[in-house]
PDB file of C-alpha atoms in Angstrom:
ATOM      1  CA  ASP A   1      13.541  10.605   2.915  1.00 83.00           C
ATOM      2  CA  ASN A   2      16.034   8.050   1.668  1.00 87.00           C
ATOM      3  CA  GLY A   3      14.588   4.595   2.041  1.00 86.00           C
ATOM      4  CA  GLY A   4      17.859   3.013   1.049  1.00 88.00           C
ATOM      5  CA  TRP A   5      17.401   1.472  -2.379  1.00 87.00           C
ATOM      6  CA  LYS A   6      19.566  -0.234  -3.468  1.00 90.00           C
ATOM      7  CA  THR A   7      21.278  -0.908  -0.152  1.00 94.00           C
ATOM      8  CA  LYS A   8      18.051  -1.973   1.511  1.00 92.00           C
ATOM      9  CA  GLU A   9      14.703  -3.304   0.378  1.00 89.00           C
ATOM     10  CA  GLY A  10      12.143  -2.570   3.158  1.00 88.00           C
ATOM     11  CA  PHE A  11      13.668  -3.517   6.438  1.00 90.00           C
ATOM     12  CA  HIS A  12      16.202  -5.931   4.867  1.00 92.00           C
ATOM     13  CA  CYS A  13      19.747  -5.574   3.393  1.00 95.00           C
ATOM     14  CA  PHE A  14      19.768  -5.952  -0.344  1.00 93.00           C
ATOM     15  CA  SER A  15      23.252  -5.148  -1.512  1.00 93.00           C
ATOM     16  CA  PRO A  16      25.169  -6.437   0.334  1.00 93.00           C
ATOM     17  CA  LYS A  17      22.791  -9.262   1.589  1.00 94.00           C
ATOM     18  CA  SER A  18      23.803  -8.672   5.223  1.00 95.00           C
ATOM     19  CA  ASN A  19      25.523  -6.115   7.476  1.00 95.00           C
ATOM     20  CA  CYS A  20      24.518  -3.221   5.297  1.00 94.00           C
ATOM     21  CA  SER A  21      24.822   0.305   6.586  1.00 92.00           C
ATOM     22  CA  SER A  22      21.631   2.094   7.655  1.00 90.00           C
ATOM     23  CA  SER A  23      23.306   5.367   8.167  1.00 92.00           C
ATOM     24  CA  GLY A  24      21.216   8.242   6.831  1.00 92.00           C
ATOM     25  CA  LEU A  25      18.356   5.838   5.781  1.00 93.00           C
ATOM     26  CA  VAL A  26      14.755   5.888   6.916  1.00 89.00           C
ATOM     27  CA  ASP A  27      12.982   2.570   7.525  1.00 88.00           C
ATOM     28  CA  PRO A  28       9.535   2.088   6.023  1.00 89.00           C
ATOM     29  CA  ILE A  29       6.400   2.013   8.246  1.00 89.00           C
ATOM     30  CA  TYR A  30       5.186  -1.192   6.597  1.00 91.00           C
ATOM     31  CA  GLU A  31       6.345  -4.057   4.296  1.00 91.00           C
ATOM     32  CA  TYR A  32       4.856  -7.277   2.975  1.00 92.00           C
ATOM     33  CA  GLY A  33       6.551 -10.457   1.753  1.00 90.00           C
ATOM     34  CA  ARG A  34       6.763 -12.012  -1.646  1.00 90.00           C
ATOM     35  CA  ALA A  35       3.962 -14.415  -0.743  1.00 93.00           C
ATOM     36  CA  ASP A  36       1.563 -11.420  -0.796  1.00 93.00           C
ATOM     37  CA  GLY A  37       2.874  -9.743  -3.952  1.00 94.00           C
ATOM     38  CA  GLY A  38       5.863  -8.229  -5.697  1.00 93.00           C
ATOM     39  CA  SER A  39       5.132  -4.718  -6.969  1.00 94.00           C
ATOM     40  CA  ILE A  40       3.511  -2.052  -4.730  1.00 93.00           C
ATOM     41  CA  THR A  41       1.225   0.432  -6.391  1.00 96.00           C
ATOM     42  CA  GLY A  42       0.970   3.490  -4.164  1.00 94.00           C
ATOM     43  CA  GLY A  43      -2.396   4.997  -3.320  1.00 97.00           C
ATOM     44  CA  PHE A  44      -4.098   7.653  -1.352  1.00 97.00           C
ATOM     45  CA  VAL A  45      -5.536   8.381   2.130  1.00 97.00           C
ATOM     46  CA  MET A  46      -9.337   7.900   2.264  1.00 96.00           C
ATOM     47  CA  SER A  47     -10.754  11.128   3.620  1.00 95.00           C
ATOM     48  CA  SER A  48     -14.398  10.861   2.556  1.00 92.00           C
ATOM     49  CA  LYS A  49     -17.071  11.623   5.145  1.00 88.00           C
ATOM     50  CA  THR A  50     -18.717   8.372   4.133  1.00 88.00           C
ATOM     51  CA  GLY A  51     -15.383   6.350   4.302  1.00 90.00           C
ATOM     52  CA  GLY A  52     -16.476   4.439   7.313  1.00 90.00           C
ATOM     53  CA  ALA A  53     -13.648   2.277   8.767  1.00 90.00           C
ATOM     54  CA  LEU A  54     -11.439   3.268   5.785  1.00 94.00           C
ATOM     55  CA  THR A  55     -11.491   6.969   6.781  1.00 94.00           C
ATOM     56  CA  ASP A  56      -7.845   8.219   7.405  1.00 94.00           C
ATOM     57  CA  LYS A  57      -6.440   4.838   6.056  1.00 95.00           C
ATOM     58  CA  TYR A  58      -3.880   4.829   3.187  1.00 96.00           C
ATOM     59  CA  ILE A  59      -5.303   2.563   0.465  1.00 97.00           C
ATOM     60  CA  PHE A  60      -2.770   0.834  -1.757  1.00 97.00           C
ATOM     61  CA  GLY A  61      -2.337  -2.391  -3.732  1.00 97.00           C
ATOM     62  CA  ASP A  62      -0.002  -4.860  -5.370  1.00 97.00           C
ATOM     63  CA  PHE A  63       0.154  -4.982  -9.209  1.00 97.00           C
ATOM     64  CA  LEU A  64       1.188  -8.566  -9.430  1.00 96.00           C
ATOM     65  CA  SER A  65      -1.119 -10.202  -6.910  1.00 97.00           C
ATOM     66  CA  GLY A  66      -4.183  -7.897  -7.214  1.00 96.00           C
ATOM     67  CA  ARG A  67      -4.290  -7.509  -3.413  1.00 97.00           C
ATOM     68  CA  LEU A  68      -5.572  -4.282  -1.864  1.00 97.00           C
ATOM     69  CA  TRP A  69      -4.884  -3.083   1.680  1.00 96.00           C
ATOM     70  CA  ALA A  70      -5.801  -0.212   3.995  1.00 96.00           C
ATOM     71  CA  LEU A  71      -2.919   1.023   6.135  1.00 95.00           C
ATOM     72  CA  ALA A  72      -3.513   2.745   9.466  1.00 93.00           C
ATOM     73  CA  LEU A  73      -0.958   5.498   9.482  1.00 88.00           C
ATOM     74  CA  PRO A  74       1.164   5.626  12.690  1.00 85.00           C
ATOM     75  CA  ASN A  75       1.009   8.643  15.011  1.00 82.00           C
ATOM     76  CA  LYS A  76       4.784   8.983  15.382  1.00 74.00           C
ATOM     77  CA  ALA A  77       7.705   8.861  12.978  1.00 67.00           C
ATOM     78  CA  ALA A  78       9.565   5.563  12.958  1.00 67.00           C
ATOM     79  CA  GLN A  79       6.478   3.677  14.170  1.00 75.00           C
ATOM     80  CA  LYS A  80       5.390   0.602  12.209  1.00 84.00           C
ATOM     81  CA  ALA A  81       1.954   0.717  10.669  1.00 89.00           C
ATOM     82  CA  LYS A  82      -0.809  -1.881  10.672  1.00 89.00           C
ATOM     83  CA  ALA A  83      -2.412  -2.961   7.392  1.00 92.00           C
ATOM     84  CA  PHE A  84      -5.865  -4.424   6.871  1.00 93.00           C
ATOM     85  CA  ALA A  85      -6.478  -6.806   3.895  1.00 94.00           C
ATOM     86  CA  LEU A  86      -9.330  -5.510   1.679  1.00 95.00           C
ATOM     87  CA  GLY A  87      -9.189  -8.476  -0.673  1.00 94.00           C
ATOM     88  CA  ARG A  88      -7.518  -9.935  -3.823  1.00 95.00           C
ATOM     89  CA  TYR A  89      -8.998  -9.016  -7.147  1.00 94.00           C
ATOM     90  CA  PRO A  90      -8.306  -9.972 -10.797  1.00 94.00           C
ATOM     91  CA  ILE A  91      -7.561  -6.359 -11.768  1.00 93.00           C
ATOM     92  CA  LEU A  92      -3.760  -5.651 -11.726  1.00 95.00           C
ATOM     93  CA  PRO A  93      -4.048  -2.329  -9.817  1.00 97.00           C
ATOM     94  CA  SER A  94      -1.835   0.146 -11.709  1.00 97.00           C
ATOM     95  CA  THR A  95      -2.976   3.536 -10.339  1.00 98.00           C
ATOM     96  CA  PHE A  96      -5.010   5.166  -7.594  1.00 98.00           C
ATOM     97  CA  ALA A  97      -6.942   8.410  -7.610  1.00 98.00           C
ATOM     98  CA  LYS A  98      -8.845  10.556  -5.112  1.00 97.00           C
ATOM     99  CA  ASP A  99     -11.784  12.817  -5.904  1.00 97.00           C
ATOM    100  CA  SER A 100     -12.662  16.151  -4.346  1.00 97.00           C
ATOM    101  CA  HIS A 101     -14.917  14.375  -1.770  1.00 95.00           C
ATOM    102  CA  GLY A 102     -12.020  12.224  -0.523  1.00 96.00           C
ATOM    103  CA  ASN A 103     -13.215   8.964  -2.209  1.00 95.00           C
ATOM    104  CA  VAL A 104     -10.395   6.697  -3.459  1.00 97.00           C
ATOM    105  CA  TYR A 105     -10.429   4.836  -6.767  1.00 97.00           C
ATOM    106  CA  VAL A 106      -8.168   2.148  -8.253  1.00 97.00           C
ATOM    107  CA  GLY A 107      -7.339   1.742 -11.954  1.00 97.00           C
ATOM    108  CA  ALA A 108      -7.233  -1.766 -13.360  1.00 96.00           C
ATOM    109  CA  PHE A 109      -4.558  -2.417 -15.972  1.00 96.00           C
ATOM    110  CA  ARG A 110      -6.076  -5.738 -16.881  1.00 89.00           C
ATOM    111  CA  ASN A 111      -9.339  -4.305 -18.180  1.00 93.00           C
ATOM    112  CA  GLY A 112      -8.903  -0.512 -18.211  1.00 95.00           C
ATOM    113  CA  VAL A 113     -11.698   0.046 -15.703  1.00 96.00           C
ATOM    114  CA  VAL A 114     -11.567   2.494 -12.751  1.00 97.00           C
ATOM    115  CA  TYR A 115     -13.222   1.164  -9.555  1.00 96.00           C
ATOM    116  CA  LYS A 116     -14.404   3.205  -6.557  1.00 95.00           C
ATOM    117  CA  ILE A 117     -13.150   1.690  -3.268  1.00 94.00           C
ATOM    118  CA  ASN A 118     -16.230   0.610  -1.308  1.00 85.00           C
ATOM    119  CA  PRO A 119     -15.710   1.861   2.281  1.00 76.00           C
ATOM    120  CA  ARG A 120     -16.534  -1.204   4.273  1.00 62.00           C
ATOM    121  CA  ASN A 121     -14.918  -2.462   7.438  1.00 49.00           C
ATOM    122  CA  PRO A 122     -11.502  -3.853   6.780  1.00 45.00           C
ATOM    123  CA  SER A 123     -10.787  -7.340   7.977  1.00 43.00           C
TER     124      SER A 123
END
């Protein structure tokens, strides 16, 4: 799908700043503001049988803020998604991975460590 960069950034016009054309573009299912971060690092859907409340949630982060979220994927196209904050960590999340059991891991640019996402209830 064409999300519209550089015409749009998320749901908002980027260039031009207003009255941009959305023709042929697909809106995102979620966005967050600059107060929460500035560089999305894409992740994976938790599919582990021991994933608890994170099962079937898309886990992603923000490289600049160290925040991690779990996103409940919508059932229908063009529906907005709801995200649950998992926390803010001093790791600079730079990559995500998923093992053969469906567990999700995050790679920390700051210290070079790979962490397993602990499947607790998102809040």
